[in-house]
Coordinates of N, CA and C in Angstrom, one line a residue:
M205 N 0.8 -1.2 0.0 CA 0.0 0.0 0.0 C 0.9 1.3 0.0
A206 N 2.0 1.2 0.7 CA 2.8 2.4 0.8 C 3.6 2.6 -0.5
S207 N 3.0 3.2 -1.5 CA 3.7 3.5 -2.7 C 4.4 4.8 -2.7
S208 N 5.5 4.9 -3.5 CA 6.1 6.2 -3.5 C 5.4 7.2 -4.4
K209 N 5.7 8.4 -4.3 CA 5.1 9.5 -5.2 C 5.3 9.1 -6.6
A210 N 6.5 8.7 -7.0 CA 6.8 8.4 -8.4 C 5.9 7.2 -8.9
E211 N 5.7 6.2 -8.1 CA 4.9 5.1 -8.5 C 3.4 5.5 -8.6
L212 N 2.9 6.3 -7.7 CA 1.6 6.8 -7.8 C 1.4 7.7 -9.1
R213 N 2.4 8.5 -9.4 CA 2.3 9.3 -10.6 C 2.3 8.5 -11.9
E214 N 3.1 7.4 -11.8 CA 3.2 6.5 -13.0 C 1.8 5.8 -13.2
R215 N 1.1 5.4 -12.1 CA -0.2 4.8 -12.2 C -1.2 5.8 -12.8
R216 N -1.1 7.1 -12.4 CA -2.0 8.1 -12.9 C -1.7 8.3 -14.4
R217 N -0.4 8.3 -14.7 CA 0.0 8.5 -16.1 C -0.5 7.4 -17.0
R218 N -0.4 6.2 -16.6 CA -0.9 5.1 -17.4 C -2.5 5.1 -17.6
R219 N -3.1 5.5 -16.5 CA -4.6 5.6 -16.5 C -5.0 6.7 -17.5
V220 N -4.3 7.8 -17.5 CA -4.7 8.9 -18.4 C -4.3 8.5 -19.9
R221 N -3.2 7.9 -20.1 CA -2.7 7.5 -21.4 C -3.6 6.5 -22.1
A222 N -4.4 5.7 -21.3 CA -5.3 4.8 -21.9 C -6.5 5.5 -22.5
K223 N -6.7 6.7 -22.1 CA -7.8 7.5 -22.6 C -7.4 8.6 -23.6
V224 N -6.2 9.1 -23.5 CA -5.7 10.2 -24.3 C -4.8 9.8 -25.4
S225 N -5.1 10.2 -26.7 CA -4.3 9.8 -27.8 C -4.2 11.0 -28.8
G226 N -3.1 11.2 -29.4 CA -2.9 12.3 -30.3 C -2.9 11.8 -31.8
T227 N -3.3 12.7 -32.7 CA -3.2 12.4 -34.1 C -2.4 13.5 -34.7
A228 N -2.2 13.4 -36.0 CA -1.5 14.4 -36.8 C -2.2 15.7 -36.8
A229 N -3.6 15.7 -36.9 CA -4.4 16.9 -36.9 C -4.5 17.5 -35.5
R230 N -4.6 16.6 -34.4 CA -4.7 17.1 -33.1 C -3.7 16.3 -32.2
P231 N -2.5 16.7 -32.1 CA -1.5 15.9 -31.4 C -1.6 16.1 -29.9
R232 N -0.9 15.2 -29.2 CA -0.9 15.2 -27.7 C 0.2 16.0 -27.2
L233 N -0.1 17.0 -26.4 CA 0.9 17.9 -25.8 C 1.3 17.2 -24.5
N234 N 2.5 16.5 -24.5 CA 3.0 15.8 -23.3 C 4.0 16.7 -22.5
V235 N 3.9 16.7 -21.2 CA 4.8 17.5 -20.4 C 5.5 16.5 -19.4
F236 N 6.9 16.7 -19.3 CA 7.7 16.0 -18.3 C 8.4 17.0 -17.5
R237 N 8.3 16.8 -16.2 CA 8.9 17.7 -15.2 C 10.0 17.0 -14.4
S238 N 11.2 17.6 -14.5 CA 12.3 17.1 -13.6 C 12.5 18.2 -12.5
L239 N 13.4 18.0 -11.6 CA 13.6 19.0 -10.6 C 14.1 20.3 -11.1
E240 N 14.9 20.3 -12.1 CA 15.5 21.6 -12.6 C 14.9 22.0 -14.0
H241 N 14.4 21.1 -14.8 CA 14.0 21.4 -16.1 C 12.6 20.9 -16.4
L242 N 12.1 21.4 -17.5 CA 10.7 21.0 -18.0 C 10.8 20.8 -19.5
Y243 N 10.1 19.7 -19.9 CA 10.2 19.3 -21.3 C 8.7 19.2 -21.8
A244 N 8.4 19.7 -23.0 CA 7.1 19.6 -23.6 C 7.2 19.2 -25.0
Q245 N 6.4 18.3 -25.5 CA 6.4 17.9 -26.9 C 5.0 17.6 -27.4
L246 N 4.9 17.8 -28.7 CA 3.7 17.4 -29.4 C 3.9 16.1 -30.1
I247 N 3.0 15.1 -29.8 CA 3.2 13.8 -30.3 C 2.0 13.3 -31.1
D248 N 2.3 12.7 -32.3 CA 1.4 12.1 -33.1 C 1.4 10.6 -32.8
D249 N 0.5 10.1 -32.0 CA 0.5 8.7 -31.5 C 0.2 7.7 -32.6
D250 N -0.5 8.1 -33.6 CA -0.8 7.2 -34.8 C 0.4 6.8 -35.5
A251 N 1.3 7.8 -35.8 CA 2.6 7.5 -36.5 C 3.7 7.3 -35.5
G252 N 3.6 7.7 -34.3 CA 4.6 7.5 -33.3 C 5.8 8.5 -33.5
H253 N 5.4 9.7 -33.9 CA 6.4 10.7 -34.1 C 6.2 12.0 -33.2
T254 N 7.3 12.6 -32.9 CA 7.3 13.9 -32.2 C 7.2 15.0 -33.3
L255 N 6.2 15.8 -33.2 CA 6.0 16.9 -34.2 C 6.8 18.1 -33.9
A256 N 6.8 18.5 -32.6 CA 7.5 19.7 -32.1 C 7.9 19.5 -30.7
A257 N 8.9 20.1 -30.2 CA 9.3 20.0 -28.8 C 9.9 21.3 -28.3
A258 N 9.9 21.5 -27.0 CA 10.5 22.7 -26.4 C 10.8 22.3 -25.0
S259 N 11.9 22.9 -24.4 CA 12.2 22.7 -23.0 C 12.9 23.9 -22.5
T260 N 13.2 23.8 -21.2 CA 13.9 24.9 -20.5 C 15.4 24.9 -20.9
L261 N 15.8 23.9 -21.6 CA 17.2 23.8 -22.1 C 17.4 24.5 -23.5
D262 N 16.3 24.9 -24.1 CA 16.4 25.6 -25.4 C 17.0 26.9 -25.2
T263 N 17.8 27.3 -26.2 CA 18.6 28.6 -26.1 C 17.6 29.8 -26.0
D264 N 16.4 29.7 -26.6 CA 15.4 30.8 -26.6 C 14.9 31.0 -25.2
V265 N 14.8 30.0 -24.4 CA 14.3 30.1 -23.0 C 15.5 30.4 -22.1
K266 N 16.7 29.8 -22.4 CA 17.8 30.1 -21.5 C 18.3 31.5 -21.6
A267 N 18.1 32.1 -22.8 CA 18.6 33.5 -23.0 C 17.9 34.5 -22.1
K268 N 16.7 34.2 -21.7 CA 16.0 35.0 -20.8 C 16.4 34.7 -19.4
T269 N 17.4 35.4 -18.8 CA 17.9 35.1 -17.5 C 17.0 35.6 -16.4
D270 N 17.3 35.2 -15.2 CA 16.6 35.6 -14.0 C 15.1 35.3 -14.0
L271 N 14.7 34.1 -14.6 CA 13.3 33.7 -14.6 C 13.2 32.6 -13.5
K272 N 12.1 32.6 -12.8 CA 11.7 31.5 -11.9 C 11.3 30.3 -12.8
K273 N 11.2 29.2 -12.1 CA 10.8 27.9 -12.9 C 9.4 28.1 -13.5
T274 N 8.5 28.7 -12.8 CA 7.1 28.8 -13.3 C 7.1 29.8 -14.5
Q275 N 7.9 30.8 -14.5 CA 8.0 31.8 -15.6 C 8.7 31.1 -16.8
E276 N 9.7 30.2 -16.5 CA 10.3 29.4 -17.6 C 9.3 28.5 -18.2
A277 N 8.4 27.9 -17.4 CA 7.4 27.0 -18.0 C 6.4 27.8 -18.9
V278 N 6.1 29.0 -18.6 CA 5.2 29.8 -19.5 C 5.9 30.0 -20.8
E279 N 7.2 30.3 -20.7 CA 8.0 30.6 -22.0 C 8.1 29.3 -22.8
V280 N 8.2 28.1 -22.1 CA 8.3 26.8 -22.9 C 7.0 26.6 -23.6
G281 N 5.8 26.9 -22.9 CA 4.5 26.8 -23.6 C 4.4 27.7 -24.8
K282 N 4.8 29.0 -24.6 CA 4.8 29.9 -25.8 C 5.7 29.5 -26.9
L283 N 6.9 29.0 -26.6 CA 7.8 28.5 -27.6 C 7.2 27.3 -28.4
L284 N 6.6 26.4 -27.6 CA 6.0 25.2 -28.3 C 4.8 25.6 -29.2
A285 N 4.0 26.6 -28.7 CA 2.9 27.1 -29.5 C 3.4 27.7 -30.8
Q286 N 4.5 28.4 -30.7 CA 5.1 29.1 -31.9 C 5.6 28.0 -32.9
R287 N 6.3 27.0 -32.4 CA 6.8 25.9 -33.2 C 5.6 25.1 -33.8
A288 N 4.5 25.0 -33.1 CA 3.3 24.2 -33.6 C 2.7 25.0 -34.7
S289 N 2.6 26.3 -34.5 CA 1.9 27.2 -35.5 C 2.7 27.2 -36.8
A290 N 4.0 27.0 -36.7 CA 4.9 26.9 -37.9 C 4.5 25.7 -38.7
K291 N 4.0 24.6 -38.0 CA 3.6 23.4 -38.7 C 2.1 23.3 -38.9
Q292 N 1.4 24.4 -38.8 CA 0.0 24.5 -39.0 C -0.8 23.7 -38.0
I293 N -0.4 23.6 -36.8 CA -1.1 22.9 -35.7 C -1.7 23.9 -34.8
K294 N -3.0 23.8 -34.7 CA -3.8 24.8 -33.9 C -4.5 24.2 -32.7
S295 N -4.7 22.9 -32.7 CA -5.5 22.3 -31.6 C -4.7 21.1 -31.1
V296 N -4.7 20.9 -29.8 CA -3.9 19.8 -29.1 C -4.8 19.2 -28.0
V297 N -4.3 18.0 -27.6 CA -4.9 17.3 -26.4 C -3.8 17.4 -25.4
F298 N -4.2 17.9 -24.2 CA -3.2 18.1 -23.1 C -3.0 16.8 -22.3
D299 N -1.8 16.4 -22.2 CA -1.5 15.2 -21.4 C -0.5 15.6 -20.3
R300 N -1.1 15.7 -19.1 CA -0.3 16.2 -17.9 C 0.6 15.1 -17.4
A301 N 0.6 13.9 -17.9 CA 1.5 12.8 -17.5 C 1.4 12.4 -16.0
G302 N 0.2 12.5 -15.4 CA 0.1 12.1 -14.0 C 0.4 13.2 -13.0
Y303 N 0.9 14.3 -13.5 CA 1.2 15.4 -12.6 C -0.1 16.2 -12.3
R304 N -0.2 16.8 -11.2 CA -1.4 17.7 -10.9 C -1.4 18.9 -11.8
Y305 N -2.6 19.3 -12.2 CA -2.7 20.5 -13.0 C -2.5 21.7 -12.1
H306 N -1.2 22.0 -11.8 CA -0.9 23.1 -10.8 C 0.6 23.5 -11.1
G307 N 0.9 24.7 -10.8 CA 2.3 25.2 -10.8 C 2.8 25.2 -12.2
R308 N 4.0 24.5 -12.4 CA 4.7 24.5 -13.7 C 3.9 23.8 -14.8
I309 N 3.1 22.8 -14.5 CA 2.3 22.1 -15.5 C 1.2 23.0 -16.0
K310 N 0.6 23.7 -15.1 CA -0.5 24.7 -15.5 C 0.1 25.9 -16.2
A311 N 1.3 26.3 -15.9 CA 2.0 27.4 -16.6 C 2.3 27.0 -18.0
V312 N 2.7 25.8 -18.3 CA 3.0 25.4 -19.7 C 1.7 25.5 -20.5
A313 N 0.6 25.0 -19.9 CA -0.7 25.1 -20.6 C -1.1 26.5 -20.9
E314 N -1.0 27.4 -19.9 CA -1.3 28.8 -20.1 C -0.5 29.4 -21.1
G315 N 0.8 29.1 -21.1 CA 1.7 29.7 -22.1 C 1.4 29.2 -23.5
A316 N 1.0 28.0 -23.6 CA 0.6 27.4 -24.9 C -0.7 28.1 -25.4
R317 N -1.6 28.3 -24.5 CA -2.9 29.0 -24.9 C -2.6 30.4 -25.3
E318 N -1.7 31.1 -24.6 CA -1.3 32.5 -24.9 C -0.7 32.5 -26.3
G319 N 0.1 31.4 -26.7 CA 0.7 31.3 -28.0 C -0.2 31.0 -29.1
G320 N -1.5 30.6 -28.8 CA -2.5 30.4 -29.8 C -2.9 28.9 -29.9
L321 N -2.5 28.0 -29.1 CA -3.0 26.7 -29.2 C -4.3 26.5 -28.5
E322 N -5.2 25.7 -29.0 CA -6.5 25.4 -28.4 C -6.5 24.1 -27.8
F323 N -7.0 24.0 -26.6 CA -7.1 22.7 -25.9 C -8.5 22.1 -26.0

């Protein structure tokens, strides 16, 4: 019964992934959060390809110094939306990967919405 936080998140992730799937027209926006960095990518599950990706390691985000992690997450969302619009992607399915919709995960979604993506 005493499962770790990581095991519980993995269970939630699998439960959500059973229901959420992305296509080329409406890809899945997947978010991964580590202690220092945040990664987001648009995935076409039918073909098994990543269509666009952004992270806090990108030079566009790193160039903006003195940002808090949540502010970096908003920038990652905006950058991903910009890269998606370059590939004519306007609508996505949000996959929070078992994380709570709070903090940096919520900030990525808000940044992507500001950038023009529809959820």
